[in-house]
Coordinates of C-alpha atoms and ligand atoms in Angstrom, one line a residue:
M1 CA -17.2 14.0 35.6
K2 CA -15.1 16.9 34.5
Q3 CA -15.4 17.6 30.9
L4 CA -12.2 17.9 29.0
Y5 CA -11.6 20.7 26.6
L6 CA -10.5 19.7 23.2
P7 CA -11.2 21.3 20.0
K8 CA -13.9 19.3 18.1
L9 CA -13.3 16.0 19.8
F10 CA -13.3 16.4 23.6
K11 CA -11.3 13.3 23.7
T12 CA -7.8 12.0 24.4
F13 CA -6.1 9.6 21.9
F14 CA -4.0 6.7 22.9
T15 CA -2.0 4.4 20.8
S16 CA -1.1 1.0 21.5
K17 CA 2.5 0.0 21.5
I18 CA 3.1 -3.6 22.0
A19 CA 6.7 -4.3 22.6
L20 CA 8.0 -7.8 23.0
L21 CA 10.9 -7.8 25.4
I22 CA 11.3 -4.1 25.4
N23 CA 14.4 -2.5 26.4
C24 CA 16.5 0.7 25.9
I25 CA 19.7 -1.2 26.1
L26 CA 20.3 -4.6 24.5
F27 CA 20.0 -7.5 26.8
A28 CA 20.0 -11.2 26.3
F29 CA 16.8 -13.1 26.9
A30 CA 17.5 -16.4 28.7
A31 CA 21.0 -16.2 27.4
N32 CA 22.7 -19.5 26.8
A33 CA 19.8 -21.5 28.3
Q34 CA 19.0 -24.7 26.5
I35 CA 15.4 -24.3 25.6
T36 CA 13.3 -27.2 24.3
S37 CA 10.2 -26.0 22.5
I38 CA 6.9 -27.6 23.3
S39 CA 6.2 -30.6 21.0
E40 CA 2.7 -31.9 21.2
S41 CA 2.1 -35.4 19.9
C42 CA -0.5 -36.3 17.4
G43 CA -2.9 -39.2 17.7
S44 CA -3.2 -39.9 13.9
S45 CA -0.6 -42.7 13.4
H46 CA -2.0 -44.8 16.3
L47 CA -5.6 -44.5 15.1
H48 CA -4.6 -45.2 11.4
Q49 CA -2.6 -48.3 12.4
Q50 CA -5.6 -49.6 14.5
M51 CA -8.0 -49.0 11.5
M52 CA -5.6 -50.8 9.1
Q53 CA -5.6 -53.8 11.4
N54 CA -9.2 -53.9 12.4
N55 CA -11.2 -52.4 9.5
A56 CA -10.7 -54.4 6.3
N57 CA -12.8 -51.9 4.3
Y58 CA -10.5 -49.0 5.5
A59 CA -7.4 -51.0 4.7
S60 CA -8.4 -52.0 1.3
K61 CA -9.3 -48.4 0.4
V62 CA -5.9 -47.3 1.6
F63 CA -4.1 -49.9 -0.6
A64 CA -6.3 -49.0 -3.6
N65 CA -5.8 -45.3 -3.3
E66 CA -2.1 -45.6 -2.8
Q67 CA -1.9 -47.6 -6.0
R68 CA -4.0 -45.1 -7.8
L69 CA -1.7 -42.3 -6.5
V70 CA 1.4 -44.0 -7.9
K71 CA -0.3 -44.2 -11.3
Y72 CA -1.3 -40.7 -11.0
K73 CA 2.2 -39.5 -10.2
N74 CA 3.5 -41.5 -13.2
S75 CA 0.9 -40.2 -15.6
T76 CA 1.8 -37.7 -18.2
Y77 CA -1.7 -36.6 -19.2
L78 CA -2.9 -35.4 -15.9
N79 CA -2.2 -31.9 -14.9
K80 CA -0.8 -33.0 -11.6
S81 CA 0.5 -30.5 -9.1
T82 CA 1.0 -27.8 -11.8
S83 CA -2.8 -27.0 -11.8
S84 CA -3.1 -23.4 -10.6
Q85 CA -6.8 -23.8 -9.8
T86 CA -7.5 -23.0 -6.1
R87 CA -9.4 -25.8 -4.4
V88 CA -11.6 -24.5 -1.5
V89 CA -12.6 -27.1 1.1
P90 CA -15.8 -26.4 3.1
V91 CA -15.3 -27.1 6.8
V92 CA -17.6 -27.1 9.8
F93 CA -16.4 -26.7 13.4
H94 CA -18.2 -28.5 16.2
V95 CA -17.2 -26.9 19.6
M96 CA -18.0 -29.7 22.1
N97 CA -18.6 -27.7 25.4
D98 CA -17.4 -29.6 28.5
G99 CA -18.5 -26.8 30.8
T100 CA -14.8 -25.8 31.6
P101 CA -12.5 -23.1 30.3
L102 CA -10.8 -25.8 28.2
T103 CA -13.5 -25.7 25.5
Q104 CA -13.9 -21.9 25.6
I105 CA -13.1 -20.6 22.1
S106 CA -14.7 -17.7 20.2
K107 CA -15.8 -17.5 16.6
D108 CA -13.1 -14.9 16.1
D109 CA -10.5 -17.4 17.4
I110 CA -11.7 -20.0 14.9
K111 CA -11.8 -17.5 11.9
K112 CA -8.3 -16.4 12.8
A113 CA -7.2 -20.1 12.8
I114 CA -8.8 -20.6 9.3
K115 CA -7.0 -17.5 8.0
E116 CA -3.6 -18.6 9.4
M117 CA -4.0 -22.2 8.2
N118 CA -4.8 -20.8 4.7
E119 CA -1.7 -18.6 4.8
R120 CA 0.3 -21.7 5.6
F121 CA -1.3 -23.9 2.9
R122 CA -0.9 -21.0 0.3
K123 CA 2.6 -19.9 1.5
I124 CA 1.4 -16.3 1.6
A125 CA 4.3 -13.8 1.5
G126 CA 5.0 -12.2 4.9
S127 CA 2.8 -14.6 6.8
E128 CA 4.0 -17.4 9.2
G129 CA 3.6 -19.8 6.3
D130 CA 6.2 -18.0 4.2
G131 CA 9.0 -20.6 4.5
N132 CA 11.0 -22.6 2.0
G133 CA 8.1 -24.9 1.0
V134 CA 5.5 -24.7 -1.8
D135 CA 2.1 -23.1 -2.3
V136 CA -0.2 -26.2 -1.9
G137 CA -3.1 -24.5 -3.7
I138 CA -5.7 -25.7 -1.2
E139 CA -7.7 -23.4 1.0
F140 CA -10.4 -23.8 3.6
A141 CA -13.6 -21.8 4.3
L142 CA -16.2 -22.2 6.9
A143 CA -19.5 -23.5 5.4
V144 CA -22.3 -21.0 4.6
R145 CA -25.1 -23.5 3.9
D146 CA -26.0 -26.1 6.5
P147 CA -27.4 -29.6 5.8
N148 CA -31.0 -28.2 5.9
G149 CA -30.1 -25.5 3.3
N150 CA -30.1 -22.6 5.7
C151 CA -27.4 -20.0 6.2
T152 CA -24.7 -20.9 8.7
D153 CA -21.4 -19.5 9.9
G154 CA -20.0 -23.0 10.0
I155 CA -19.3 -22.9 13.7
N156 CA -21.6 -25.0 16.0
Y157 CA -21.5 -24.9 19.8
W158 CA -22.9 -28.1 21.2
D159 CA -24.3 -28.7 24.7
I160 CA -23.9 -32.4 25.3
S161 CA -24.4 -32.2 29.1
G162 CA -27.5 -34.4 28.8
N163 CA -25.6 -37.2 27.2
A164 CA -24.7 -40.4 29.1
N165 CA -21.1 -39.9 28.0
F166 CA -20.8 -36.4 29.3
T167 CA -19.0 -37.2 32.6
N168 CA -16.5 -39.3 30.8
Y169 CA -16.1 -36.5 28.3
V170 CA -15.5 -33.9 31.0
N171 CA -13.0 -36.1 32.8
N172 CA -11.1 -37.7 29.9
G173 CA -12.2 -36.0 26.7
V174 CA -12.2 -38.2 23.6
S175 CA -10.3 -41.4 23.1
S176 CA -8.4 -41.2 19.8
A177 CA -7.9 -45.0 19.6
N178 CA -8.8 -48.2 21.5
G179 CA -7.0 -48.5 24.9
N180 CA -7.0 -44.8 25.7
P181 CA -9.3 -43.1 28.3
G182 CA -12.1 -41.0 27.0
V183 CA -15.3 -41.3 25.0
P184 CA -14.6 -43.7 22.0
D185 CA -13.8 -41.8 18.8
V186 CA -16.9 -42.7 16.7
T187 CA -19.2 -42.7 19.6
F188 CA -18.1 -39.1 20.3
K189 CA -18.3 -38.0 16.7
N190 CA -21.8 -39.4 16.4
L191 CA -22.9 -36.6 18.9
A192 CA -22.5 -34.0 16.2
R193 CA -21.6 -34.5 12.5
W194 CA -22.5 -33.0 9.3
N195 CA -22.5 -35.1 6.1
P196 CA -18.8 -36.0 5.8
T197 CA -18.9 -36.2 2.0
Q198 CA -20.1 -32.5 1.9
Y199 CA -18.2 -30.9 4.8
Y200 CA -14.9 -31.6 6.5
N201 CA -15.8 -31.9 10.2
I202 CA -13.6 -30.5 12.9
W203 CA -14.5 -31.2 16.5
V204 CA -12.9 -28.9 19.1
V205 CA -12.5 -30.6 22.5
G206 CA -11.0 -30.0 25.9
K207 CA -9.1 -33.2 26.4
I208 CA -7.9 -36.1 24.3
N209 CA -7.0 -39.5 25.9
G210 CA -7.5 -38.4 29.5
P211 CA -6.5 -35.5 31.7
V212 CA -2.8 -35.5 30.8
D213 CA -2.2 -33.1 27.9
V214 CA -0.1 -35.2 25.4
V215 CA -2.2 -35.4 22.3
A216 CA -3.0 -32.1 20.7
G217 CA -5.2 -33.5 17.8
Y218 CA -5.7 -36.3 15.4
A219 CA -7.1 -36.9 11.9
L220 CA -7.4 -39.8 9.5
L221 CA -5.9 -39.8 6.0
A222 CA -8.2 -39.3 3.1
D223 CA -7.2 -42.7 1.6
G224 CA -9.4 -44.8 3.8
A225 CA -11.5 -42.2 5.6
H226 CA -13.3 -40.0 3.2
G227 CA -17.0 -40.0 3.9
I228 CA -16.9 -42.5 6.8
D229 CA -18.0 -41.9 10.4
A230 CA -14.5 -41.6 11.7
D231 CA -13.4 -39.0 9.2
G232 CA -12.5 -35.5 10.4
T233 CA -10.2 -33.8 12.9
V234 CA -10.4 -33.8 16.6
V235 CA -8.3 -31.0 18.2
Q236 CA -8.0 -29.4 21.7
A237 CA -9.3 -25.9 21.7
K238 CA -6.1 -24.3 23.0
Y239 CA -4.2 -25.7 19.9
V240 CA -6.8 -24.1 17.6
K241 CA -6.0 -20.7 19.1
F242 CA -2.3 -20.9 18.3
G243 CA 0.4 -23.0 16.6
T244 CA 0.5 -25.3 13.6
T245 CA -1.6 -28.2 15.0
L246 CA -4.6 -27.6 12.7
T247 CA -2.3 -27.3 9.6
H248 CA -0.7 -30.6 10.7
E249 CA -4.0 -32.4 11.1
L250 CA -5.4 -31.1 7.9
G251 CA -2.2 -32.3 6.3
H252 CA -3.2 -35.8 7.5
A253 CA -6.7 -35.2 6.2
F254 CA -5.3 -34.7 2.7
N255 CA -3.2 -37.8 2.9
L256 CA 0.1 -36.8 4.4
Y257 CA 1.9 -39.1 6.8
H258 CA 4.3 -37.8 9.4
T259 CA 7.6 -37.0 7.7
F260 CA 9.2 -39.5 10.2
E261 CA 6.6 -42.3 9.4
G262 CA 8.3 -45.6 10.3
D263 CA 10.6 -44.3 12.9
G264 CA 9.2 -46.8 15.5
N265 CA 8.4 -44.1 18.1
G266 CA 11.7 -42.4 17.5
G267 CA 13.8 -45.5 17.9
Q268 CA 14.9 -46.2 14.4
C269 CA 15.5 -44.5 11.0
P270 CA 12.6 -45.1 8.7
T271 CA 13.2 -47.5 5.7
N272 CA 13.6 -45.5 2.6
G273 CA 14.5 -48.1 -0.1
D274 CA 11.6 -46.8 -2.3
C275 CA 10.8 -43.3 -1.4
E276 CA 7.4 -43.5 -3.2
T277 CA 6.2 -46.4 -1.0
D278 CA 8.4 -46.3 2.2
G279 CA 8.2 -43.9 5.1
D280 CA 6.0 -40.9 4.4
R281 CA 5.8 -42.0 0.7
V282 CA 7.2 -38.6 -0.3
C283 CA 10.6 -38.4 -2.1
D284 CA 11.6 -34.8 -1.2
T285 CA 11.4 -35.3 2.5
P286 CA 14.4 -37.1 4.0
P287 CA 14.1 -40.2 6.3
H288 CA 14.5 -39.0 9.9
K289 CA 13.6 -39.7 13.4
R290 CA 10.8 -37.5 14.9
S291 CA 12.1 -34.1 16.1
T292 CA 11.5 -33.0 19.7
S293 CA 12.4 -29.4 19.2
C294 CA 13.4 -26.8 16.7
D295 CA 17.0 -26.9 17.6
A296 CA 19.6 -27.0 14.8
A297 CA 21.0 -30.6 14.7
T298 CA 22.2 -33.3 12.3
N299 CA 19.7 -35.8 10.9
S300 CA 21.2 -39.0 12.2
C301 CA 19.5 -40.9 9.4
T302 CA 21.2 -39.0 6.6
G303 CA 24.1 -37.2 8.2
A304 CA 22.8 -33.9 6.6
S305 CA 21.3 -31.0 8.5
N306 CA 17.9 -31.4 10.0
A307 CA 16.8 -28.2 8.1
A308 CA 15.3 -30.4 5.4
H309 CA 12.6 -31.7 7.8
V310 CA 12.4 -29.6 11.0
H311 CA 10.4 -26.9 9.3
N312 CA 7.9 -29.3 7.9
Y313 CA 4.4 -29.1 9.3
M314 CA 4.3 -32.9 9.4
D315 CA 7.2 -33.3 11.8
Y316 CA 7.0 -33.0 15.7
S317 CA 9.4 -30.0 15.9
G318 CA 6.8 -27.5 17.1
G319 CA 5.0 -24.5 15.7
S320 CA 7.7 -21.9 16.3
C321 CA 9.8 -23.3 13.4
Q322 CA 7.3 -25.0 11.1
N323 CA 6.6 -23.2 7.9
E324 CA 6.6 -25.6 4.9
F325 CA 5.0 -28.3 2.9
T326 CA 7.2 -29.8 0.1
A327 CA 6.3 -30.3 -3.6
G328 CA 6.1 -34.1 -3.0
Q329 CA 3.6 -33.5 -0.1
K330 CA 1.6 -31.1 -2.4
A331 CA 1.3 -33.9 -5.0
R332 CA -0.2 -36.2 -2.5
M333 CA -2.6 -33.5 -1.2
L334 CA -3.8 -32.5 -4.7
F335 CA -4.5 -36.1 -5.5
A336 CA -6.5 -36.4 -2.3
I337 CA -8.6 -33.3 -3.1
D338 CA -9.0 -33.9 -6.8
S339 CA -9.7 -37.6 -6.5
I340 CA -10.6 -39.1 -3.2
R341 CA -12.2 -36.0 -1.6
K342 CA -13.5 -34.4 -4.8
S343 CA -17.1 -34.3 -3.3
F344 CA -15.9 -31.3 -1.3
L345 CA -15.4 -29.2 -4.5
A346 CA -18.1 -26.7 -5.7
S347 CA -17.1 -27.9 -9.3
E348 CA -18.4 -31.4 -8.3
G349 CA -21.7 -29.9 -7.1
N350 CA -20.9 -29.3 -3.5
M351 CA -23.2 -26.5 -2.2
S352 CA -21.7 -25.9 1.2
L353 CA -20.1 -22.6 0.2
V354 CA -23.1 -21.4 -2.0
P355 CA -25.1 -18.8 -0.1
P356 CA -28.7 -19.8 0.3
A357 CA -29.8 -16.2 1.2
V358 CA -28.8 -12.6 0.9
A359 CA -25.8 -11.6 3.0
D360 CA -25.9 -9.3 6.1
A361 CA -23.0 -7.2 5.2
D362 CA -20.3 -6.6 7.9
F363 CA -16.6 -6.2 8.3
I364 CA -13.9 -5.9 10.9
N365 CA -12.9 -2.3 11.5
P366 CA -9.4 -2.6 12.8
T367 CA -9.4 0.8 14.5
T368 CA -11.4 4.0 14.8
V369 CA -8.3 6.3 14.7
A370 CA -5.1 6.0 12.8
C371 CA -2.2 8.2 11.7
V372 CA -1.7 9.6 8.2
G373 CA 0.3 7.1 6.1
T374 CA -1.1 3.9 7.7
N375 CA -2.1 0.9 5.9
L376 CA -5.2 -0.8 7.3
K377 CA -6.9 -4.1 6.5
F378 CA -10.6 -4.6 6.7
Y379 CA -11.8 -8.2 6.7
D380 CA -15.3 -9.1 5.4
K381 CA -17.3 -10.8 8.0
S382 CA -20.7 -10.8 6.3
T383 CA -23.1 -13.5 7.1
C384 CA -23.9 -16.2 4.5
T385 CA -20.6 -15.3 2.7
P386 CA -17.6 -17.8 2.5
N387 CA -14.2 -16.2 3.3
T388 CA -10.8 -17.7 3.0
F389 CA -9.4 -14.3 4.1
L390 CA -7.2 -14.5 0.9
N391 CA -9.6 -12.7 -1.5
T392 CA -10.4 -16.0 -3.2
E393 CA -13.2 -15.6 -5.7
F394 CA -16.5 -17.5 -5.3
P395 CA -18.9 -17.8 -8.3
G396 CA -22.0 -15.6 -8.0
I397 CA -20.6 -13.5 -5.1
S398 CA -19.3 -9.9 -5.6
F399 CA -17.9 -7.3 -3.3
S400 CA -17.7 -3.5 -3.7
W401 CA -15.7 -1.3 -1.2
T402 CA -15.9 2.5 -1.3
V403 CA -13.6 4.6 0.8
K404 CA -14.7 8.2 1.1
K405 CA -12.9 11.1 2.6
N406 CA -15.0 14.0 3.7
G407 CA -17.8 12.7 1.4
N408 CA -15.7 12.2 -1.7
T409 CA -14.8 8.8 -3.0
V410 CA -11.0 8.3 -2.9
H411 CA -10.7 4.5 -3.4
T412 CA -12.8 1.5 -4.6
S413 CA -12.0 -2.2 -4.6
T414 CA -13.9 -5.4 -5.6
N415 CA -11.8 -7.7 -3.5
Q416 CA -13.5 -9.5 -0.6
N417 CA -11.2 -7.9 2.0
L418 CA -9.9 -4.4 1.7
S419 CA -6.3 -3.2 2.2
Y420 CA -5.8 0.6 1.9
T421 CA -3.2 3.2 2.9
F422 CA -4.6 6.5 4.2
I423 CA -2.4 9.2 2.9
D424 CA -4.4 12.2 4.0
S425 CA -6.0 13.2 7.3
G426 CA -9.7 13.6 7.5
N427 CA -13.0 11.9 8.4
Y428 CA -13.5 8.8 6.3
T429 CA -16.3 6.4 5.7
I430 CA -15.7 2.8 4.6
T431 CA -18.5 1.0 2.8
L432 CA -18.8 -2.7 1.9
Q433 CA -21.5 -3.9 -0.4
V434 CA -22.0 -7.6 -0.8
T435 CA -24.0 -9.1 -3.6
N436 CA -24.9 -12.7 -4.2
T437 CA -27.6 -14.4 -6.3
N438 CA -30.1 -13.7 -3.6
G439 CA -29.6 -9.9 -3.3
T440 CA -27.3 -7.1 -2.0
D441 CA -26.6 -5.6 1.4
S442 CA -24.1 -3.0 2.6
K443 CA -22.5 -1.6 5.7
T444 CA -20.7 1.6 6.5
S445 CA -18.3 2.6 9.3
N446 CA -16.4 5.6 10.2
L447 CA -12.7 6.3 10.7
L448 CA -10.7 9.3 11.7
I449 CA -7.3 9.8 10.2
T450 CA -5.1 12.2 12.1
N451 CA -1.7 13.8 11.4
P452 CA -0.3 14.1 15.0
A453 CA 3.2 14.6 16.1
I454 CA 3.9 11.5 18.2
V455 CA 6.5 12.1 20.8
A456 CA 9.7 10.1 20.2
V457 CA 10.5 7.4 22.7
C458 CA 13.4 5.0 23.2
Q459 CA 13.6 2.2 20.6
P460 CA 14.1 -1.0 22.4
G461 CA 16.3 -3.8 21.3
S462 CA 16.2 -7.5 21.9
F463 CA 18.2 -10.6 21.0
N464 CA 15.2 -12.7 20.5
P465 CA 14.7 -13.0 16.8
P466 CA 15.4 -15.2 14.9
N467 CA 15.4 -17.4 17.9
N468 CA 12.1 -18.3 19.5
Y469 CA 11.5 -19.3 23.1
D470 CA 7.7 -19.8 23.0
A471 CA 7.4 -16.7 25.2
T472 CA 5.3 -13.9 23.8
L473 CA 3.0 -11.0 24.4
N474 CA 0.3 -11.9 22.0
N475 CA -2.7 -9.8 22.6
V476 CA -3.6 -6.4 24.1
T477 CA -7.1 -5.0 24.3
F478 CA -8.0 -1.5 25.5
G479 CA -11.0 0.5 24.3
N480 CA -11.2 -0.3 20.6
I481 CA -7.8 -1.7 20.5
N482 CA -7.6 -5.5 20.0
N483 CA -4.2 -6.1 18.9
T484 CA -3.0 -9.7 18.4
T485 CA 0.5 -10.9 17.5
S486 CA 1.9 -14.4 17.1
I487 CA 1.5 -16.6 20.2
S488 CA 4.5 -18.8 19.3
K489 CA 6.8 -16.5 17.5
N490 CA 8.4 -13.6 19.3
G491 CA 8.5 -10.6 17.0
A492 CA 10.6 -8.5 19.4
Y493 CA 9.7 -4.8 19.5
Q494 CA 6.8 -3.8 17.4
D495 CA 5.2 -0.4 17.1
F496 CA 1.5 -0.2 16.5
S497 CA 1.1 3.4 17.4
C498 CA -0.4 4.3 14.1
T499 CA -2.5 1.2 13.3
S500 CA -4.2 0.4 16.6
A501 CA -5.5 3.4 18.5
T502 CA -8.6 4.2 20.6
I503 CA -10.3 7.3 22.0
V504 CA -10.7 7.5 25.7
D505 CA -12.1 10.1 28.2
A506 CA -10.4 11.5 31.2
L507 CA -11.6 10.2 34.6
Q508 CA -13.2 7.2 32.9
T509 CA -12.1 3.6 33.7
Y510 CA -11.4 1.1 30.9
P511 CA -10.5 -2.6 31.0
L512 CA -6.9 -3.4 29.7
T513 CA -6.3 -7.1 29.0
I514 CA -2.8 -8.4 28.3
S515 CA -2.2 -12.0 27.0
V516 CA 1.2 -13.4 28.0
K517 CA 2.6 -16.8 26.9
S518 CA 5.4 -18.1 29.2
F519 CA 7.9 -20.7 28.0
A520 CA 8.6 -24.1 29.6
S521 CA 10.9 -23.2 32.5
S522 CA 10.2 -19.6 33.5
A523 CA 7.2 -17.3 33.9
Q524 CA 7.1 -14.1 31.8
R525 CA 6.6 -10.8 33.7
Y526 CA 4.8 -8.0 32.1
E527 CA 4.3 -4.2 32.6
A528 CA 2.2 -1.7 30.8
Y529 CA 2.6 2.1 30.8
I530 CA 0.7 5.1 29.4
D531 CA 2.9 8.1 28.8
Y532 CA 0.2 10.4 30.3
N533 CA 2.4 13.5 30.3
N534 CA 3.6 12.7 26.8
N535 CA 7.2 13.4 27.6
G536 CA 8.6 10.3 25.8
I537 CA 9.5 8.5 29.1
F538 CA 7.6 5.7 30.7
E539 CA 7.8 6.8 34.4
Y540 CA 7.8 4.2 37.1
P541 CA 5.6 4.1 39.1
N542 CA 3.4 7.1 38.1
E543 CA 2.6 5.9 34.5
L544 CA 2.5 2.2 35.3
V545 CA -1.0 1.0 34.5
A546 CA -0.6 -2.8 34.8
S547 CA 2.0 -5.3 35.9
G548 CA 2.0 -9.0 36.7
T549 CA 3.6 -12.4 36.1
G550 CA 2.4 -15.2 33.8
V551 CA 2.3 -18.9 34.4
I552 CA 5.0 -21.3 33.1
N553 CA 4.1 -23.1 29.9
Q554 CA 0.8 -21.4 29.6
N555 CA -0.9 -18.6 27.7
K556 CA -3.0 -16.4 30.0
S557 CA -4.9 -13.2 29.8
Y558 CA -4.8 -10.7 32.6
L559 CA -7.4 -8.1 33.2
H560 CA -6.6 -4.6 34.7
N561 CA -8.7 -1.6 35.1
V562 CA -7.2 1.7 34.0
T563 CA -8.6 5.0 35.0
I564 CA -7.4 7.9 32.9
P565 CA -6.2 10.8 35.1
D566 CA -7.4 14.3 34.4
T567 CA -3.9 15.5 34.1
A568 CA -3.3 13.4 31.0
V569 CA -2.3 15.3 27.9
K570 CA -5.4 15.7 25.8
G571 CA -6.1 15.9 22.1
K572 CA -3.0 14.0 21.1
I573 CA -2.0 10.5 20.3
I574 CA 0.0 9.3 23.3
R575 CA 1.6 5.9 23.8
L576 CA 0.5 2.8 25.6
R577 CA 3.5 0.5 25.9
V578 CA 3.3 -3.1 27.0
M579 CA 6.4 -5.0 27.6
S580 CA 7.4 -8.5 28.7
D581 CA 10.5 -10.1 30.1
V582 CA 11.5 -13.3 31.9
H583 CA 13.7 -11.2 34.2
A584 CA 12.7 -8.4 36.6
F585 CA 12.1 -5.0 35.0
T586 CA 14.6 -2.2 35.8
D587 CA 14.6 1.5 34.9
N588 CA 16.8 1.0 31.9
K589 CA 14.3 -1.4 30.4
R590 CA 11.4 0.9 30.6
Ligands
ZN1 ZN1 0.2 -36.1 13.1

């Protein structure tokens, strides 16, 4: 291999530039097309109704708890939903391997799902949960103590290939309720369950109710289910990786009905004579028929806009427009956690989030190279350490971050996760120290902050936002770059040239993976370029490093190998641009 000459580094910098529907002139994406967003059904109502009919104990608990809830809402001495205390629910994921790609899901995928669900429940500013709703005050964290008292990361991968039900599971998945194909619900849950009074169980599966993908997930309401064998959420793996399905199911788990409860499968307006006891039993959600898309429309049950329900996580509108729980829903959820499900709370003696051993300190380093002025986020991923990814404090656990530039401390923080803006160039070290009642551990990693002149390039435009077509570029990996953006919401052009970079060598070959989600009626095309000569123009075909076409209605990752030419400009940050469009690419789009 020919050695490149570069002062100090002998390396070439590349930056990632993920552009969604990139273009140098404005163009309409699927202009005027009538797009129906994907709306996956939920199996919760059907199962709940069967349990109400067939399980007297379940039904009596539902009636009793609903009566308690009415008293709670009417009481003046209870703190009700104004309590600012954060409730953290310990969860355990059971990934039930069916031997197919349907159940392939990584721990990072699951942690990202927890983070995003928490952002939705807490209505975190700037996140996808930052809608018109309220901060529910409930968060979720993967368990750190297993039922035997040992450290765990709260994610179990189960091999059930030796079980008599395995063939049925592979072919049909789980049956959410009697009459559907698949392994019966409780029979399936009996394969892997942690004490349901101490952990909220989530089973990740490949199929529900047979091979046709209709039901994304299901969960029983707290009222009748807390602590019983049927309690927990069952969800298809692909709906853990993106969308609002988990948030929706955990809404059920904390006692929310669908906002359209009582619509007779969409055929009638729900009764709403007494909003406390009819329909979804919540007074600040209007009666409506289930939505089938995010389209603006009139609520035929009220004559008002559908805006009052279409953004609600408990409707069927779809993930691309859902971003709110209401205050009335929050009151039901807080009653569920503070009363019915209080055995999940550390304040009630739950030990699932209490570390049984010293942590092995670790954190996610978002990049190894970044520009001056860049804000970077470092997420704690230490073992035996609970994380809501929102810097929630846990008793007995403390964190100490130290940022050093050229050996001198420039910043410290005691938050669990670090956010810091690097204002000067230099060689940095980032150290995280984690202390719990069992001891202390630390980890350090390196980061180079550079002050390069990045060559200007055309700034693309797109008509996509605020509309969404469920068509996205949502992940790019290359060297140390692993850049993920929303799978359902198209953020149009985004520039990551200073926050996600990697160092590569000339004449070496690196894998480049691009994840493309196509919408329901057309496949997305994609192209990737590296501006090797750093002239600000993405030249076709010389600088094209990857291209292809996605699959309708699917999210797929495409692997390409990229060999860096010896002619590439070295010692500078140069751009990688990835673009996607439903139409063919032309020179004026590059
Ligand atoms: Zn549901």
